[in-house]
Amino acid sequence: MTTSGKTTATARLGSALLALAAALVLAFLMLPILVIVPLSFNAGRYLGFPLEGLSLRWYADFFGSPVWRGALGNSLVIALATTALATVLGTAAALGLARPGLPGRRLMQGLVLAPLIAPAVIVGVGMYFVFSTLQLTHTLPGLVLAHTALAVPFVVVTVGAAHAGLDARLLRAAASMGAPPWLAFRKITLPLIAPGVASGALFAFTTSLDEIVVTLFLAGPGQRTLPREMFSAAREALTPTIAAAATVLIAFSSALLAAFLFFRRRGG
């Protein structure tokens, strides 16, 4: 075999190993999520393989139960309110932190992003004591504010990344032509950072929709979210209804991600 032939064979072997490693990593990430989907269609009463047949009975059980429907409605209301609030606050925070010469910027960045690295249990305990003092526990606004505190860092990160690519000369040119700051923001800054804002909103929605630890500390009997209801149901018995609820959550998140990618592609 010639030298070029050995090089080609080595390159092919490297590509094959790289593809194999990528496939294994992808399977490691996705299988725990996707394995729940076929279980939700199991005709049997137990959550496990092999399937005893295909059925929609657990989806009928899920959507026919006022408890599950109420939990789903609460989750969607809280997630939508959290998304709106976190997107506004996170975008404002990211733009503020991006200002040149801001004193204490690194410290403020660390404080804003702290919920990303702090253990959820510690955050939940801290929020419980603060919110109970403010009489916000066992209330819907309290839960929305708590989820917003967890979601804002994701918006700050994505909007900050989008803003880092903004050409400051465009803003200086707008200012030199007499455009007030709000007009420059609406016409230049906002369109350019829109993908980051949309990504942050998506992260905020999924963060709230999936949140369970802080909810367990703060929510009262009237704020039963879908993850909380799944957790409570799993403590009693693992039934395929839980798999159906999980599949509904996956479908919501996937639909949002697909919509985001669609509009992002259309927007260029």
PDB file of C-alpha atoms in Angstrom:
ATOM      1  CA  MET A   1       0.000   0.000   0.000  1.00  0.00           C
ATOM      2  CA  THR A   2       1.331   3.448  -0.932  1.00  0.00           C
ATOM      3  CA  THR A   3       1.760   6.309   1.543  1.00  0.00           C
ATOM      4  CA  SER A   4      -1.242   8.165   0.129  1.00  0.00           C
ATOM      5  CA  GLY A   5      -3.310   4.982   0.402  1.00  0.00           C
ATOM      6  CA  LYS A   6      -2.365   4.569   4.084  1.00  0.00           C
ATOM      7  CA  THR A   7      -3.237   8.227   4.714  1.00  0.00           C
ATOM      8  CA  THR A   8      -6.648   7.785   3.089  1.00  0.00           C
ATOM      9  CA  ALA A   9      -7.358   4.625   5.090  1.00  0.00           C
ATOM     10  CA  THR A  10      -6.320   6.358   8.321  1.00  0.00           C
ATOM     11  CA  ALA A  11      -8.550   9.321   7.535  1.00  0.00           C
ATOM     12  CA  ARG A  12     -11.504   7.025   6.861  1.00  0.00           C
ATOM     13  CA  LEU A  13     -10.881   5.122  10.085  1.00  0.00           C
ATOM     14  CA  GLY A  14     -10.708   8.414  12.001  1.00  0.00           C
ATOM     15  CA  SER A  15     -13.944   9.610  10.434  1.00  0.00           C
ATOM     16  CA  ALA A  16     -15.664   6.331  11.265  1.00  0.00           C
ATOM     17  CA  LEU A  17     -14.503   6.469  14.893  1.00  0.00           C
ATOM     18  CA  LEU A  18     -15.595  10.104  15.146  1.00  0.00           C
ATOM     19  CA  ALA A  19     -19.034   9.237  13.751  1.00  0.00           C
ATOM     20  CA  LEU A  20     -19.305   6.319  16.172  1.00  0.00           C
ATOM     21  CA  ALA A  21     -18.386   8.539  19.132  1.00  0.00           C
ATOM     22  CA  ALA A  22     -20.911  11.159  18.026  1.00  0.00           C
ATOM     23  CA  ALA A  23     -23.614   8.504  17.695  1.00  0.00           C
ATOM     24  CA  LEU A  24     -22.861   7.137  21.174  1.00  0.00           C
ATOM     25  CA  VAL A  25     -22.964  10.609  22.734  1.00  0.00           C
ATOM     26  CA  LEU A  26     -26.220  11.391  20.916  1.00  0.00           C
ATOM     27  CA  ALA A  27     -27.740   8.121  22.092  1.00  0.00           C
ATOM     28  CA  PHE A  28     -26.590   8.803  25.660  1.00  0.00           C
ATOM     29  CA  LEU A  29     -28.292  12.195  25.575  1.00  0.00           C
ATOM     30  CA  MET A  30     -31.503  11.299  23.762  1.00  0.00           C
ATOM     31  CA  LEU A  31     -32.385   7.741  24.800  1.00  0.00           C
ATOM     32  CA  PRO A  32     -33.480   8.647  28.370  1.00  0.00           C
ATOM     33  CA  ILE A  33     -35.835  11.202  26.821  1.00  0.00           C
ATOM     34  CA  LEU A  34     -37.151   9.168  23.898  1.00  0.00           C
ATOM     35  CA  VAL A  35     -37.632   5.903  25.778  1.00  0.00           C
ATOM     36  CA  ILE A  36     -40.587   7.406  27.634  1.00  0.00           C
ATOM     37  CA  VAL A  37     -42.554   7.977  24.412  1.00  0.00           C
ATOM     38  CA  PRO A  38     -43.303   4.315  23.500  1.00  0.00           C
ATOM     39  CA  LEU A  39     -44.066   3.578  27.151  1.00  0.00           C
ATOM     40  CA  SER A  40     -46.884   6.147  27.025  1.00  0.00           C
ATOM     41  CA  PHE A  41     -48.606   4.003  24.369  1.00  0.00           C
ATOM     42  CA  ASN A  42     -48.363   0.785  26.353  1.00  0.00           C
ATOM     43  CA  ALA A  43     -51.683  -1.009  26.626  1.00  0.00           C
ATOM     44  CA  GLY A  44     -50.630  -2.647  29.895  1.00  0.00           C
ATOM     45  CA  ARG A  45     -51.012  -1.154  33.348  1.00  0.00           C
ATOM     46  CA  TYR A  46     -47.337  -1.067  34.202  1.00  0.00           C
ATOM     47  CA  LEU A  47     -44.540   1.200  33.098  1.00  0.00           C
ATOM     48  CA  GLY A  48     -42.010  -1.118  31.512  1.00  0.00           C
ATOM     49  CA  PHE A  49     -40.899  -3.185  28.558  1.00  0.00           C
ATOM     50  CA  PRO A  50     -41.913  -5.242  26.670  1.00  0.00           C
ATOM     51  CA  LEU A  51     -45.057  -3.399  25.638  1.00  0.00           C
ATOM     52  CA  GLU A  52     -48.294  -5.327  26.034  1.00  0.00           C
ATOM     53  CA  GLY A  53     -49.796  -3.636  22.994  1.00  0.00           C
ATOM     54  CA  LEU A  54     -50.499  -0.153  21.745  1.00  0.00           C
ATOM     55  CA  SER A  55     -53.188   2.033  23.230  1.00  0.00           C
ATOM     56  CA  LEU A  56     -54.176   5.653  23.793  1.00  0.00           C
ATOM     57  CA  ARG A  57     -55.869   4.854  27.107  1.00  0.00           C
ATOM     58  CA  TRP A  58     -53.240   6.677  29.159  1.00  0.00           C
ATOM     59  CA  TYR A  59     -53.639   9.846  27.091  1.00  0.00           C
ATOM     60  CA  ALA A  60     -57.414   9.551  27.631  1.00  0.00           C
ATOM     61  CA  ASP A  61     -56.691   9.127  31.333  1.00  0.00           C
ATOM     62  CA  PHE A  62     -54.415  12.176  31.292  1.00  0.00           C
ATOM     63  CA  PHE A  63     -56.698  14.538  29.384  1.00  0.00           C
ATOM     64  CA  GLY A  64     -59.828  13.162  31.057  1.00  0.00           C
ATOM     65  CA  SER A  65     -58.568  13.862  34.557  1.00  0.00           C
ATOM     66  CA  PRO A  66     -59.329  17.329  35.970  1.00  0.00           C
ATOM     67  CA  VAL A  67     -56.265  17.008  38.190  1.00  0.00           C
ATOM     68  CA  TRP A  68     -53.907  16.432  35.281  1.00  0.00           C
ATOM     69  CA  ARG A  69     -55.614  19.060  33.113  1.00  0.00           C
ATOM     70  CA  GLY A  70     -55.408  21.583  35.931  1.00  0.00           C
ATOM     71  CA  ALA A  71     -51.734  20.833  36.438  1.00  0.00           C
ATOM     72  CA  LEU A  72     -51.073  21.234  32.711  1.00  0.00           C
ATOM     73  CA  GLY A  73     -52.998  24.532  32.659  1.00  0.00           C
ATOM     74  CA  ASN A  74     -51.086  25.845  35.669  1.00  0.00           C
ATOM     75  CA  SER A  75     -47.770  24.895  34.077  1.00  0.00           C
ATOM     76  CA  LEU A  76     -48.617  26.659  30.820  1.00  0.00           C
ATOM     77  CA  VAL A  77     -49.876  29.813  32.554  1.00  0.00           C
ATOM     78  CA  ILE A  78     -46.806  30.006  34.783  1.00  0.00           C
ATOM     79  CA  ALA A  79     -44.438  29.223  31.904  1.00  0.00           C
ATOM     80  CA  LEU A  80     -45.955  31.889  29.648  1.00  0.00           C
ATOM     81  CA  ALA A  81     -45.884  34.537  32.397  1.00  0.00           C
ATOM     82  CA  THR A  82     -42.333  33.533  33.303  1.00  0.00           C
ATOM     83  CA  THR A  83     -41.243  33.729  29.670  1.00  0.00           C
ATOM     84  CA  ALA A  84     -42.648  37.238  29.228  1.00  0.00           C
ATOM     85  CA  LEU A  85     -41.154  38.548  32.463  1.00  0.00           C
ATOM     86  CA  ALA A  86     -37.788  36.810  32.141  1.00  0.00           C
ATOM     87  CA  THR A  87     -37.359  37.891  28.516  1.00  0.00           C
ATOM     88  CA  VAL A  88     -37.902  41.563  29.350  1.00  0.00           C
ATOM     89  CA  LEU A  89     -35.755  41.518  32.492  1.00  0.00           C
ATOM     90  CA  GLY A  90     -33.031  39.338  31.000  1.00  0.00           C
ATOM     91  CA  THR A  91     -32.759  41.420  27.847  1.00  0.00           C
ATOM     92  CA  ALA A  92     -32.541  44.628  29.856  1.00  0.00           C
ATOM     93  CA  ALA A  93     -29.927  43.091  32.142  1.00  0.00           C
ATOM     94  CA  ALA A  94     -27.844  41.809  29.222  1.00  0.00           C
ATOM     95  CA  LEU A  95     -27.879  45.202  27.513  1.00  0.00           C
ATOM     96  CA  GLY A  96     -26.980  46.923  30.767  1.00  0.00           C
ATOM     97  CA  LEU A  97     -24.111  44.541  31.454  1.00  0.00           C
ATOM     98  CA  ALA A  98     -22.809  45.085  27.915  1.00  0.00           C
ATOM     99  CA  ARG A  99     -22.309  48.806  28.464  1.00  0.00           C
ATOM    100  CA  PRO A 100     -18.596  49.677  28.294  1.00  0.00           C
ATOM    101  CA  GLY A 101     -17.064  51.051  31.458  1.00  0.00           C
ATOM    102  CA  LEU A 102     -19.814  49.730  33.725  1.00  0.00           C
ATOM    103  CA  PRO A 103     -18.338  49.592  37.252  1.00  0.00           C
ATOM    104  CA  GLY A 104     -18.569  46.221  38.983  1.00  0.00           C
ATOM    105  CA  ARG A 105     -19.675  44.476  35.819  1.00  0.00           C
ATOM    106  CA  ARG A 106     -17.992  41.151  36.607  1.00  0.00           C
ATOM    107  CA  LEU A 107     -19.532  41.079  40.078  1.00  0.00           C
ATOM    108  CA  MET A 108     -22.997  41.871  38.707  1.00  0.00           C
ATOM    109  CA  GLN A 109     -22.599  39.222  35.994  1.00  0.00           C
ATOM    110  CA  GLY A 110     -21.729  36.664  38.644  1.00  0.00           C
ATOM    111  CA  LEU A 111     -24.739  37.621  40.744  1.00  0.00           C
ATOM    112  CA  VAL A 112     -27.131  37.517  37.796  1.00  0.00           C
ATOM    113  CA  LEU A 113     -25.844  34.130  36.646  1.00  0.00           C
ATOM    114  CA  ALA A 114     -25.667  32.642  40.153  1.00  0.00           C
ATOM    115  CA  PRO A 115     -28.923  30.631  39.805  1.00  0.00           C
ATOM    116  CA  LEU A 116     -27.273  28.701  36.955  1.00  0.00           C
ATOM    117  CA  ILE A 117     -24.564  27.256  39.168  1.00  0.00           C
ATOM    118  CA  ALA A 118     -26.192  27.197  42.611  1.00  0.00           C
ATOM    119  CA  PRO A 119     -27.762  23.859  43.625  1.00  0.00           C
ATOM    120  CA  ALA A 120     -31.504  23.946  43.089  1.00  0.00           C
ATOM    121  CA  VAL A 121     -32.213  22.818  46.659  1.00  0.00           C
ATOM    122  CA  ILE A 122     -30.244  25.734  48.088  1.00  0.00           C
ATOM    123  CA  VAL A 123     -32.035  28.152  45.758  1.00  0.00           C
ATOM    124  CA  GLY A 124     -35.371  26.643  46.785  1.00  0.00           C
ATOM    125  CA  VAL A 125     -34.652  26.960  50.515  1.00  0.00           C
ATOM    126  CA  GLY A 126     -33.462  30.553  50.092  1.00  0.00           C
ATOM    127  CA  MET A 127     -36.496  31.497  48.041  1.00  0.00           C
ATOM    128  CA  TYR A 128     -38.793  29.889  50.567  1.00  0.00           C
ATOM    129  CA  PHE A 129     -37.501  32.063  53.414  1.00  0.00           C
ATOM    130  CA  VAL A 130     -37.504  35.250  51.334  1.00  0.00           C
ATOM    131  CA  PHE A 131     -40.889  34.631  49.717  1.00  0.00           C
ATOM    132  CA  SER A 132     -42.517  33.555  52.978  1.00  0.00           C
ATOM    133  CA  THR A 133     -41.437  36.864  54.504  1.00  0.00           C
ATOM    134  CA  LEU A 134     -43.078  38.655  51.599  1.00  0.00           C
ATOM    135  CA  GLN A 135     -46.148  36.364  51.836  1.00  0.00           C
ATOM    136  CA  LEU A 136     -45.557  35.131  48.301  1.00  0.00           C
ATOM    137  CA  THR A 137     -45.490  31.417  49.083  1.00  0.00           C
ATOM    138  CA  HIS A 138     -48.519  29.391  48.001  1.00  0.00           C
ATOM    139  CA  THR A 139     -49.380  32.072  45.440  1.00  0.00           C
ATOM    140  CA  LEU A 140     -49.283  32.101  41.664  1.00  0.00           C
ATOM    141  CA  PRO A 141     -47.335  35.413  41.454  1.00  0.00           C
ATOM    142  CA  GLY A 142     -44.757  33.998  43.851  1.00  0.00           C
ATOM    143  CA  LEU A 143     -44.275  30.936  41.671  1.00  0.00           C
ATOM    144  CA  VAL A 144     -43.950  33.085  38.546  1.00  0.00           C
ATOM    145  CA  LEU A 145     -41.354  35.293  40.240  1.00  0.00           C
ATOM    146  CA  ALA A 146     -39.403  32.262  41.439  1.00  0.00           C
ATOM    147  CA  HIS A 147     -39.368  30.698  37.981  1.00  0.00           C
ATOM    148  CA  THR A 148     -38.398  34.076  36.525  1.00  0.00           C
ATOM    149  CA  ALA A 149     -35.381  34.254  38.814  1.00  0.00           C
ATOM    150  CA  LEU A 150     -34.301  30.854  37.492  1.00  0.00           C
ATOM    151  CA  ALA A 151     -34.966  31.735  33.852  1.00  0.00           C
ATOM    152  CA  VAL A 152     -33.418  35.205  33.659  1.00  0.00           C
ATOM    153  CA  PRO A 153     -29.792  33.927  33.531  1.00  0.00           C
ATOM    154  CA  PHE A 154     -30.543  31.947  30.364  1.00  0.00           C
ATOM    155  CA  VAL A 155     -31.888  35.087  28.684  1.00  0.00           C
ATOM    156  CA  VAL A 156     -28.887  37.101  29.852  1.00  0.00           C
ATOM    157  CA  VAL A 157     -26.479  34.542  28.383  1.00  0.00           C
ATOM    158  CA  THR A 158     -28.176  34.237  24.989  1.00  0.00           C
ATOM    159  CA  VAL A 159     -28.879  37.955  24.564  1.00  0.00           C
ATOM    160  CA  GLY A 160     -25.368  38.808  25.765  1.00  0.00           C
ATOM    161  CA  ALA A 161     -23.894  36.447  23.179  1.00  0.00           C
ATOM    162  CA  ALA A 162     -26.021  37.993  20.425  1.00  0.00           C
ATOM    163  CA  HIS A 163     -25.139  41.517  21.536  1.00  0.00           C
ATOM    164  CA  ALA A 164     -21.412  40.696  21.493  1.00  0.00           C
ATOM    165  CA  GLY A 165     -21.641  40.425  17.701  1.00  0.00           C
ATOM    166  CA  LEU A 166     -23.328  43.807  17.335  1.00  0.00           C
ATOM    167  CA  ASP A 167     -21.263  46.334  15.412  1.00  0.00           C
ATOM    168  CA  ALA A 168     -21.093  49.429  17.630  1.00  0.00           C
ATOM    169  CA  ARG A 169     -20.397  51.579  14.565  1.00  0.00           C
ATOM    170  CA  LEU A 170     -24.032  51.137  13.520  1.00  0.00           C
ATOM    171  CA  LEU A 171     -25.199  52.732  16.764  1.00  0.00           C
ATOM    172  CA  ARG A 172     -22.660  55.534  16.475  1.00  0.00           C
ATOM    173  CA  ALA A 173     -23.796  56.172  12.907  1.00  0.00           C
ATOM    174  CA  ALA A 174     -27.431  56.294  14.052  1.00  0.00           C
ATOM    175  CA  ALA A 175     -26.535  58.724  16.841  1.00  0.00           C
ATOM    176  CA  SER A 176     -24.568  60.912  14.453  1.00  0.00           C
ATOM    177  CA  MET A 177     -27.670  61.146  12.245  1.00  0.00           C
ATOM    178  CA  GLY A 178     -29.784  62.343  15.159  1.00  0.00           C
ATOM    179  CA  ALA A 179     -31.591  59.119  16.031  1.00  0.00           C
ATOM    180  CA  PRO A 180     -32.602  59.030  19.716  1.00  0.00           C
ATOM    181  CA  PRO A 181     -31.438  55.987  21.729  1.00  0.00           C
ATOM    182  CA  TRP A 182     -34.881  54.325  21.789  1.00  0.00           C
ATOM    183  CA  LEU A 183     -35.158  54.589  17.994  1.00  0.00           C
ATOM    184  CA  ALA A 184     -31.666  53.151  17.491  1.00  0.00           C
ATOM    185  CA  PHE A 185     -32.583  50.320  19.846  1.00  0.00           C
ATOM    186  CA  ARG A 186     -35.825  49.559  17.990  1.00  0.00           C
ATOM    187  CA  LYS A 187     -34.391  49.860  14.479  1.00  0.00           C
ATOM    188  CA  ILE A 188     -30.867  48.472  14.949  1.00  0.00           C
ATOM    189  CA  THR A 189     -30.186  46.732  18.242  1.00  0.00           C
ATOM    190  CA  LEU A 190     -33.412  44.779  18.665  1.00  0.00           C
ATOM    191  CA  PRO A 191     -33.511  43.265  15.145  1.00  0.00           C
ATOM    192  CA  LEU A 192     -29.879  42.188  15.416  1.00  0.00           C
ATOM    193  CA  ILE A 193     -30.223  40.574  18.842  1.00  0.00           C
ATOM    194  CA  ALA A 194     -33.659  39.092  18.074  1.00  0.00           C
ATOM    195  CA  PRO A 195     -32.312  35.512  17.632  1.00  0.00           C
ATOM    196  CA  GLY A 196     -30.695  35.725  21.061  1.00  0.00           C
ATOM    197  CA  VAL A 197     -33.893  37.101  22.593  1.00  0.00           C
ATOM    198  CA  ALA A 198     -35.923  34.309  20.986  1.00  0.00           C
ATOM    199  CA  SER A 199     -33.445  31.678  22.210  1.00  0.00           C
ATOM    200  CA  GLY A 200     -33.600  33.116  25.705  1.00  0.00           C
ATOM    201  CA  ALA A 201     -37.402  33.110  25.659  1.00  0.00           C
ATOM    202  CA  LEU A 202     -37.377  29.465  24.588  1.00  0.00           C
ATOM    203  CA  PHE A 203     -34.976  28.549  27.401  1.00  0.00           C
ATOM    204  CA  ALA A 204     -37.101  30.520  29.873  1.00  0.00           C
ATOM    205  CA  PHE A 205     -40.256  28.676  28.825  1.00  0.00           C
ATOM    206  CA  THR A 206     -38.692  25.232  29.052  1.00  0.00           C
ATOM    207  CA  THR A 207     -37.006  26.089  32.369  1.00  0.00           C
ATOM    208  CA  SER A 208     -40.344  27.022  33.897  1.00  0.00           C
ATOM    209  CA  LEU A 209     -42.222  24.141  32.288  1.00  0.00           C
ATOM    210  CA  ASP A 210     -39.734  21.615  33.669  1.00  0.00           C
ATOM    211  CA  GLU A 211     -39.073  23.168  37.102  1.00  0.00           C
ATOM    212  CA  ILE A 212     -39.835  20.983  40.124  1.00  0.00           C
ATOM    213  CA  VAL A 213     -37.461  21.619  43.053  1.00  0.00           C
ATOM    214  CA  VAL A 214     -38.273  25.267  43.762  1.00  0.00           C
ATOM    215  CA  THR A 215     -41.940  24.555  43.037  1.00  0.00           C
ATOM    216  CA  LEU A 216     -42.004  21.937  45.789  1.00  0.00           C
ATOM    217  CA  PHE A 217     -40.815  24.558  48.266  1.00  0.00           C
ATOM    218  CA  LEU A 218     -43.093  27.409  47.201  1.00  0.00           C
ATOM    219  CA  ALA A 219     -46.275  26.022  45.668  1.00  0.00           C
ATOM    220  CA  GLY A 220     -49.446  25.476  47.638  1.00  0.00           C
ATOM    221  CA  PRO A 221     -52.321  23.089  46.952  1.00  0.00           C
ATOM    222  CA  GLY A 222     -53.696  25.436  44.310  1.00  0.00           C
ATOM    223  CA  GLN A 223     -50.484  25.637  42.296  1.00  0.00           C
ATOM    224  CA  ARG A 224     -50.038  22.047  41.227  1.00  0.00           C
ATOM    225  CA  THR A 225     -47.851  22.141  38.128  1.00  0.00           C
ATOM    226  CA  LEU A 226     -47.387  19.227  35.754  1.00  0.00           C
ATOM    227  CA  PRO A 227     -43.871  18.248  36.983  1.00  0.00           C
ATOM    228  CA  ARG A 228     -45.108  18.455  40.571  1.00  0.00           C
ATOM    229  CA  GLU A 229     -48.113  16.282  39.783  1.00  0.00           C
ATOM    230  CA  MET A 230     -45.846  13.775  38.003  1.00  0.00           C
ATOM    231  CA  PHE A 231     -43.571  13.701  41.040  1.00  0.00           C
ATOM    232  CA  SER A 232     -46.511  13.137  43.388  1.00  0.00           C
ATOM    233  CA  ALA A 233     -47.963  10.424  41.151  1.00  0.00           C
ATOM    234  CA  ALA A 234     -44.598   8.671  40.848  1.00  0.00           C
ATOM    235  CA  ARG A 235     -44.362   8.436  44.646  1.00  0.00           C
ATOM    236  CA  GLU A 236     -47.595   6.431  44.715  1.00  0.00           C
ATOM    237  CA  ALA A 237     -47.273   4.241  41.616  1.00  0.00           C
ATOM    238  CA  LEU A 238     -45.459   4.380  38.294  1.00  0.00           C
ATOM    239  CA  THR A 239     -48.206   4.215  35.696  1.00  0.00           C
ATOM    240  CA  PRO A 240     -48.112   4.950  31.958  1.00  0.00           C
ATOM    241  CA  THR A 241     -50.156   8.084  32.674  1.00  0.00           C
ATOM    242  CA  ILE A 242     -46.915   9.638  33.912  1.00  0.00           C
ATOM    243  CA  ALA A 243     -45.300   8.650  30.611  1.00  0.00           C
ATOM    244  CA  ALA A 244     -48.178  10.302  28.756  1.00  0.00           C
ATOM    245  CA  ALA A 245     -47.686  13.488  30.791  1.00  0.00           C
ATOM    246  CA  ALA A 246     -43.947  13.405  30.071  1.00  0.00           C
ATOM    247  CA  THR A 247     -44.624  12.918  26.366  1.00  0.00           C
ATOM    248  CA  VAL A 248     -46.926  15.946  26.383  1.00  0.00           C
ATOM    249  CA  LEU A 249     -44.093  18.002  27.916  1.00  0.00           C
ATOM    250  CA  ILE A 250     -41.656  16.704  25.299  1.00  0.00           C
ATOM    251  CA  ALA A 251     -44.138  17.570  22.539  1.00  0.00           C
ATOM    252  CA  PHE A 252     -44.527  21.139  23.828  1.00  0.00           C
ATOM    253  CA  SER A 253     -40.768  21.671  24.043  1.00  0.00           C
ATOM    254  CA  SER A 254     -40.145  20.089  20.634  1.00  0.00           C
ATOM    255  CA  ALA A 255     -42.865  22.188  18.996  1.00  0.00           C
ATOM    256  CA  LEU A 256     -41.372  25.360  20.439  1.00  0.00           C
ATOM    257  CA  LEU A 257     -37.889  24.404  19.284  1.00  0.00           C
ATOM    258  CA  ALA A 258     -39.163  23.571  15.789  1.00  0.00           C
ATOM    259  CA  ALA A 259     -41.037  26.883  15.592  1.00  0.00           C
ATOM    260  CA  PHE A 260     -37.956  28.767  16.706  1.00  0.00           C
ATOM    261  CA  LEU A 261     -35.747  27.054  14.126  1.00  0.00           C
ATOM    262  CA  PHE A 262     -38.359  27.644  11.414  1.00  0.00           C
ATOM    263  CA  PHE A 263     -38.669  31.362  12.061  1.00  0.00           C
ATOM    264  CA  ARG A 264     -34.926  31.707  12.504  1.00  0.00           C
ATOM    265  CA  ARG A 265     -34.351  30.113   9.104  1.00  0.00           C
ATOM    266  CA  ARG A 266     -36.984  32.335   7.509  1.00  0.00           C
ATOM    267  CA  GLY A 267     -35.387  35.355   9.096  1.00  0.00           C
ATOM    268  CA  GLY A 268     -32.039  34.354   7.670  1.00  0.00           C
TER     269      GLY A 268
END
